[in-house]
Amino acid sequence: TSSIADAQSRLESGDRRSSEASLVNNDDVNETATAAADADRRRRISAQRHSQSETALETLKEALNTGQIAEDNAQCEATTTTEPVEEEDEYEDEQHDHFDETHISTMYLGHADYSVPASATAETFRRSEQVRRGDVARPRNRSEVPGSGGGERMSALDYFPRQNSINSVMMHTQRNRSMPSIRADSRLYGMRTFASTQFAAQKRGFLRRKVPLEEMVSYTSEALARPLMNLPRELMRDAARSFRVIQRYMGNVDDAVTPEEKFSDVLWLCNAGIRALLLRDEVFCQLAKQVTGNPSPGAAERGWTLLGVLLYAFRPTQLLLPHLDAFVDAAPVPTLRLRRFLRLQLGRVKRAGGRIAEMSASELQLVMAVPSQPLVFGGQLDEIVGCTDLVNCHTGLPRVLEQLTTLIVSLGGDRTEGLFRVPGDSDAVALTRLRIEAGQTDFSHVHDPNVPASLLKEWLRDLAEPLVPESLYEQCVSAPDDPATALGVMSLMPESSMHVLKFLMRFLAGLLLPDVQERTKMGASNLALVFGPSLLRNPASDLKNAFASSSGEQAFVMTLLASFAS
C-alpha cells in the first residue's frame, strides 16, 4: 500500500513539474513572439526613415548638379511649416538646461574635408534627427555611431561626420574662381528654413501659447524675452543685450542715442561675437529678424549695413552660412551697392574665415567707413574706372592696381621666393584691404611683398565680371597656344579691360627675366597657374567641364605672357 501511495505521489509531482514547464515554455514563446514583432516594427520604421533620408539627399545632390539657383525664396517660405518646432514642445523646459555638446556639434560642422558614403550619411542624418527629437539617447561611444569603430568615448564633433560630398560644396567658396560658383539654393535654404529646425520653441501669455514661426523671424519693436536659439545660460544676458544694441543702432527704439554710444555699442557687439563662438549665429539671426518686414526703410538699411560690418569681425557657423547666403540673395536689400557689399563680405568670410584677435576702436572706424565708400573690391571694372576717386586720371588705370604693383616692387617682391604662390599674413592682408576699402593710402605697416601680392589676386578674383569676358572664354581655351588667337581675343575685349590686362601682363613679364626667376622660383607656368583662375572664369556650371578647361586657361595665360615678354 505504501509503495502504491509513493508511486501516485511521484506521478502527481511529475505532472505538476510538467505543467509548470509547459507554462514557462508558453511564456517564453509569447515573449519571443512579442520581441520579434517589436523588432519587425522597428525595422520597418528604420527602413522608412532611411528611405526618406536617402530621398532627401538625392534631391539635394540633384539640385546641386543642375546648378539651379532660385533668386526668390517665395516657394521655400510657402512650404515651410512650424512642425519641427512643434516636435520640440515637450522638451522646451529642458532645452537650456541640457545645452550640451550634441547641440554644439549640430551647429559647428568644422572646415576639414571628410568623404562619407551616402548610406552612412543618410544613417547619420537619421540618427541625429532622433537625438534632436529626444527619441534616442545621445551616443557616448564610437561603437554606437554608424560607420565608426572602437569603443572609446567620443568627442562632440565625432557623432556628426563632416560631409565633403554635400556640405563642403555648399558651405565653402572655391578658391579657384574659374570653377562654377555654387550658391545656396533658396528653395532649400533661408532663414525660415533655419528657424524651423534651430530656433528654440517659445511661448507667451497665461495659457503659454506657442509663438508662430513667422513671428519669430519677423521684425518686432519689443525687447527679446529670450534668445532665438538654444544658448547656455551664461550667454542669455549677452543675447538680450545684443538685441538691444541692434534696435538702438537701427533706430527702432525711442532712446536718444548719440553717435558715440552707437559706436561703443557696435564695438562691444563685434568683440562679444569674437569672444563667444556660440553667440555668433544668435546675433546674425537677430539682425535677419529685424530687417525682415521692418516698417522703416532707413532702419532696414542701417540693419543691412550693420550685418556687413559684423561680417568683418566674425563669421556665421557652417550650419547658418548657406541659409544667410540665400537670405541675402532673396531679401529686398535697399540698394545694389549695399547688396554687392554684403555679397562681397559673405564671399570673403567663406574664403578667409573670421578674425581671432578682438577688434580695436581704430579698426572699427575703418570698417564703418567702408559701406559709404565706392566699391574697390567686388565692383564692376567700368564703374571703378568711371569713378574719379578710384582711377588715375593720367593713366586711366585703377589706383588700387597701381598701388599694389608698386608696393610689390618697392618691398622687394622680385627678390622674394614664391611670390604670388606664398600667401601673405592673413591679419596684414585683412588690415591692408580694409585701409584700401576705406579710402586710405597709408601702407607703412606693410613690410612683406606677399601681402600686396595676395591682395592683387583678390582684387582680380573679386571683380564683379572677370577681366576676360565670359563671352570670349571658349575662344581662349579652344586654341590657347596660338599667339594670334590670344592677341585677337584681347582686341575684342572692352577697352577698360584690355587696358588693365596689358598693364598686368607687362608687370608679370618683368618678373620673368632670368635673374628674377632665379630668385622668385616663379616661371611662366607658375604665374599662369596662379593668375589663370583670376583672369578667366568658366561660365559652365558643370564641375567636370571646369576641371577639363583649367589646363586651357593656364596655356592661354602662358601664351599672353610669352607675347609680352618678347
PDB file of C-alpha atoms in Angstrom, residues 9 44 74 100 113 124 205 211 228 237 308 348 373 395 429 439 443 458 469 472 476 496 520 534-535 544 554 559:
ATOM      1  CA  SER A   9       2.754  10.911  -5.202  1.00  0.00           C
ATOM      2  CA  ARG A  44      10.014  48.871 -40.825  1.00  0.00           C
ATOM      3  CA  ALA A  74       8.788  82.510 -52.033  1.00  0.00           C
ATOM      4  CA  ASP A 100      25.468  70.145 -24.359  1.00  0.00           C
ATOM      5  CA  ASP A 113      37.130  67.579 -45.555  1.00  0.00           C
ATOM      6  CA  THR A 124      23.890  59.597 -39.541  1.00  0.00           C
ATOM      7  CA  GLY A 205       0.760  84.573 -22.246  1.00  0.00           C
ATOM      8  CA  VAL A 211       4.770  81.845 -30.829  1.00  0.00           C
ATOM      9  CA  LEU A 228      16.073  82.943 -30.546  1.00  0.00           C
ATOM     10  CA  ARG A 237      22.238  88.154 -20.873  1.00  0.00           C
ATOM     11  CA  GLY A 308      28.167  93.770 -43.345  1.00  0.00           C
ATOM     12  CA  ARG A 348      35.318  86.938 -48.026  1.00  0.00           C
ATOM     13  CA  GLN A 373      32.771 104.306 -49.959  1.00  0.00           C
ATOM     14  CA  THR A 395      46.925 106.624 -66.911  1.00  0.00           C
ATOM     15  CA  VAL A 429      46.205  91.221 -45.694  1.00  0.00           C
ATOM     16  CA  GLY A 439      39.938 105.096 -48.965  1.00  0.00           C
ATOM     17  CA  PHE A 443      50.664 101.347 -46.200  1.00  0.00           C
ATOM     18  CA  GLU A 458      41.974  89.066 -54.508  1.00  0.00           C
ATOM     19  CA  PRO A 469      34.645  88.458 -70.535  1.00  0.00           C
ATOM     20  CA  LEU A 472      35.261  85.108 -75.016  1.00  0.00           C
ATOM     21  CA  CYS A 476      40.573  81.488 -75.146  1.00  0.00           C
ATOM     22  CA  SER A 496      38.979  99.249 -69.886  1.00  0.00           C
ATOM     23  CA  THR A 520      61.495  84.008 -57.097  1.00  0.00           C
ATOM     24  CA  SER A 534      41.513  85.057 -61.662  1.00  0.00           C
ATOM     25  CA  LEU A 535      41.559  86.280 -65.270  1.00  0.00           C
ATOM     26  CA  LYS A 544      33.783  68.120 -64.908  1.00  0.00           C
ATOM     27  CA  GLN A 554      46.807  78.103 -67.933  1.00  0.00           C
ATOM     28  CA  THR A 559      50.784  82.472 -74.358  1.00  0.00           C
TER      29      THR A 559
END
